[in-house]
Amino acid sequence: MRSLEVSTPWQEEEDVEVEDIELEKHAMNGRDDLTESSSDEATGRKRRKHGGSASSGSASSGTTTRRRKSCISARERNLRRLESNERERMRMHSLNDAFEQLREVIPHIKMERKLSKIETLTLAKNYIMALTNVICEMRGEEKHYTFQDVEDEEVELETTEEPNREQNNNSMFQQNLENHQENAMVNSR
DNA sequence: TAGGCCATCTGGTCCT
DNA sequence: AGGACCAGATGGCCTA
């Protein structure tokens, strides 16, 4: 951590800003660990040991001139940044919660590790397609979609990752849906 | 050790 | 004006 240097007003503001960011980032990390450690233990969520990058490469370099337009103090800017970071963190956590909920409702072959985000989205899409097919079938219409593991011509589905597992899951979708379909028929009698 | 996945920070843009 | 959303950058962890 650098010490504060006394210099020209502009320089001083820049220096103070850098200093504040460093200071508050550490403060934030500490608070982060305190406030979120309990939920992290529950979810197994990983924590940053250090804050992220001090700057986002090229993006930050062009900001100094723009910054000077604003009449708010460096400290105020830092505060806003920290608040913004906090909101972004919360937003990403809620996004991750949504992913978790999605994982729970998608039938898939249980694995030792949880589904990645891209896998979750891909399977969700396939599941929706399978459900759509079932609805079409029940209505006596033609199926809308065909899957990769079906020999027929392919519609949609341009997935690239881990086709084997996906095929298994797609087969499972069909099987599950057929079972549900049968149950629905039985129950409706 | 390389590559995949992820969390976080950050600045820009859009929206209310 | 301020918050939400987004994408780029960065670095840590894990696995093959």
XYZ file of C-alpha atoms (C1' of nucleotides) in Angstrom:
221
model
C 0.000 0.000 0.000
C 1.431 3.283 -1.050
C 1.479 6.226 1.262
C -0.448 9.367 0.389
C 1.615 11.913 -1.463
C 0.977 15.608 -1.420
C 0.911 17.089 -4.875
C -1.114 19.328 -7.146
C -4.858 19.377 -6.603
C -5.518 17.163 -9.635
C -2.765 14.794 -8.765
C -3.885 14.760 -5.228
C -7.336 13.747 -6.234
C -6.008 10.972 -8.391
C -3.739 9.744 -5.643
C -6.456 9.857 -3.066
C -8.700 7.944 -5.368
C -6.233 5.177 -5.936
C -5.531 5.038 -2.262
C -9.190 4.893 -1.399
C -9.841 2.128 -3.835
C -7.053 0.069 -2.360
C -8.162 0.753 1.166
C -11.820 0.146 0.658
C -11.280 -2.897 -1.479
C -9.552 -4.565 1.418
C -12.237 -3.348 3.734
C -14.818 -4.745 1.376
C -13.141 -8.124 1.194
C -13.163 -8.334 4.920
C -16.793 -7.406 5.098
C -17.564 -9.744 2.284
C -16.151 -12.658 4.133
C -18.065 -11.721 7.224
C -21.391 -11.200 5.594
C -21.342 -14.059 3.191
C -19.283 -16.723 4.820
C -22.265 -18.448 6.339
C -24.161 -18.757 3.101
C -20.994 -19.736 1.344
C -20.519 -22.612 3.685
C -24.019 -23.714 2.901
C -23.675 -23.486 -0.836
C -20.030 -24.287 -1.201
C -19.640 -21.073 -3.129
C -16.084 -20.059 -3.775
C -14.709 -16.806 -2.450
C -12.123 -14.508 -3.911
C -9.032 -14.441 -1.781
C -8.225 -11.036 -3.184
C -10.391 -8.565 -4.956
C -10.544 -8.886 -8.710
C -8.332 -6.895 -10.968
C -7.533 -3.402 -9.837
C -8.597 -2.228 -13.227
C -10.116 -3.731 -16.308
C -7.164 -3.095 -18.526
C -7.914 -0.648 -21.288
C -11.286 0.308 -19.956
C -9.897 2.074 -16.937
C -7.211 3.995 -18.729
C -9.627 6.219 -20.536
C -11.645 7.080 -17.506
C -9.500 9.692 -15.841
C -10.425 12.462 -18.232
C -14.091 11.619 -18.006
C -13.902 11.449 -14.240
C -12.772 15.019 -14.009
C -15.972 16.201 -15.607
C -17.953 15.111 -12.604
C -17.974 17.377 -9.617
C -18.238 14.620 -7.047
C -15.257 13.880 -4.877
C -12.975 10.944 -5.291
C -14.248 9.527 -2.054
C -17.814 9.815 -3.256
C -16.878 8.058 -6.488
C -15.223 5.289 -4.565
C -18.279 4.914 -2.431
C -20.508 4.692 -5.484
C -18.177 2.154 -7.035
C -18.269 0.023 -3.940
C -22.037 0.218 -3.798
C -22.171 -0.647 -7.444
C -19.889 -3.610 -6.865
C -22.099 -4.785 -4.060
C -25.197 -4.574 -6.234
C -23.470 -6.394 -9.029
C -22.418 -9.124 -6.624
C -25.972 -9.442 -5.372
C -27.245 -9.518 -8.923
C -24.860 -12.299 -9.858
C -25.783 -14.228 -6.730
C -29.443 -14.022 -7.608
C -28.586 -15.128 -11.113
C -26.724 -18.083 -9.664
C -29.661 -18.884 -7.416
C -31.843 -18.962 -10.482
C -29.404 -21.337 -12.134
C -29.536 -23.526 -9.053
C -33.313 -23.626 -9.163
C -33.177 -24.462 -12.828
C -30.769 -27.317 -12.127
C -33.200 -28.704 -9.604
C -36.107 -28.906 -12.006
C -34.250 -30.239 -15.016
C -34.175 -34.011 -15.032
C -30.629 -35.029 -15.668
C -28.245 -37.817 -14.879
C -26.737 -37.126 -11.498
C -23.074 -36.420 -11.609
C -20.435 -35.946 -8.991
C -20.080 -32.348 -9.984
C -22.984 -30.043 -10.559
C -24.069 -28.995 -14.018
C -22.196 -26.033 -15.362
C -24.153 -22.991 -16.432
C -23.871 -23.744 -20.105
C -24.906 -27.345 -19.517
C -27.858 -26.183 -17.470
C -29.053 -23.842 -20.175
C -28.553 -26.397 -22.904
C -30.404 -29.090 -21.011
C -33.180 -26.676 -20.146
C -33.590 -25.841 -23.792
C -33.667 -29.509 -24.717
C -36.149 -30.222 -21.965
C -38.459 -27.533 -23.251
C -38.146 -28.969 -26.721
C -38.978 -32.425 -25.418
C -42.000 -31.079 -23.551
C -43.141 -29.287 -26.661
C -42.931 -32.544 -28.562
C -45.052 -34.262 -25.957
C -47.702 -31.604 -26.201
C -47.697 -31.886 -29.957
C -47.987 -35.629 -29.703
C -50.914 -35.412 -27.323
C -52.624 -33.070 -29.711
C -51.989 -35.475 -32.528
C -49.722 -33.003 -34.254
C -46.326 -33.589 -35.684
C -43.335 -33.197 -33.390
C -41.687 -29.827 -33.542
C -38.193 -30.910 -32.745
C -35.901 -33.832 -33.209
C -32.893 -34.490 -31.043
C -29.313 -35.280 -31.757
C -29.608 -38.858 -30.641
C -32.406 -39.415 -33.119
C -31.307 -40.550 -36.528
C -33.779 -38.362 -38.418
C -33.012 -34.987 -39.849
C -31.968 -32.471 -37.260
C -33.850 -29.379 -36.299
C -32.359 -26.696 -34.082
C -29.835 -28.043 -31.637
C -26.413 -26.800 -32.398
C -24.899 -27.831 -29.092
C -21.251 -28.639 -29.094
C -20.270 -29.708 -25.646
C -20.314 -33.197 -24.290
C -22.729 -34.794 -26.697
C -22.697 -38.146 -24.951
C -24.037 -36.890 -21.691
C -26.450 -34.702 -23.509
C -27.710 -37.590 -25.546
C -28.226 -39.561 -22.392
C -30.110 -36.691 -20.884
C -32.183 -36.220 -23.993
C -33.132 -39.868 -23.947
C -34.002 -39.504 -20.325
C -36.195 -36.512 -21.131
C -38.117 -38.573 -23.630
C -38.420 -41.486 -21.268
C -39.550 -39.303 -18.401
C -42.031 -37.523 -20.538
C -43.453 -40.751 -21.845
C -43.898 -41.957 -18.282
C -45.590 -38.709 -17.325
C -47.756 -39.022 -20.339
C -48.819 -42.497 -19.358
C -49.532 -41.399 -15.830
C -51.565 -38.499 -17.063
C -53.592 -40.815 -19.243
C -54.195 -43.214 -16.360
C -55.179 -40.419 -14.022
C -57.549 -38.891 -16.499
C -59.530 -42.111 -16.777
C 0.467 -27.504 -17.051
C -3.288 -26.174 -20.062
C -8.000 -25.513 -20.296
C -12.616 -25.049 -18.317
C -15.427 -22.867 -15.102
C -16.316 -19.480 -12.001
C -16.448 -15.056 -8.921
C -15.403 -10.517 -8.828
C -14.289 -5.902 -10.363
C -14.980 -2.444 -13.642
C -16.668 0.951 -17.032
C -20.034 1.619 -20.567
C -24.808 1.668 -21.978
C -29.669 1.323 -21.332
C -33.757 2.120 -18.741
C -36.855 4.213 -15.374
C -29.499 10.740 -11.686
C -29.165 6.305 -10.235
C -29.803 1.477 -10.741
C -29.829 -2.606 -13.831
C -27.643 -4.937 -17.226
C -23.784 -6.292 -19.940
C -19.249 -7.648 -21.513
C -14.253 -7.587 -20.872
C -10.442 -8.490 -17.829
C -8.312 -10.956 -14.229
C -7.090 -14.479 -11.202
C -8.249 -18.718 -8.371
C -9.587 -23.553 -8.241
C -10.020 -27.979 -10.237
C -9.285 -31.753 -13.412
C -7.350 -34.427 -17.211
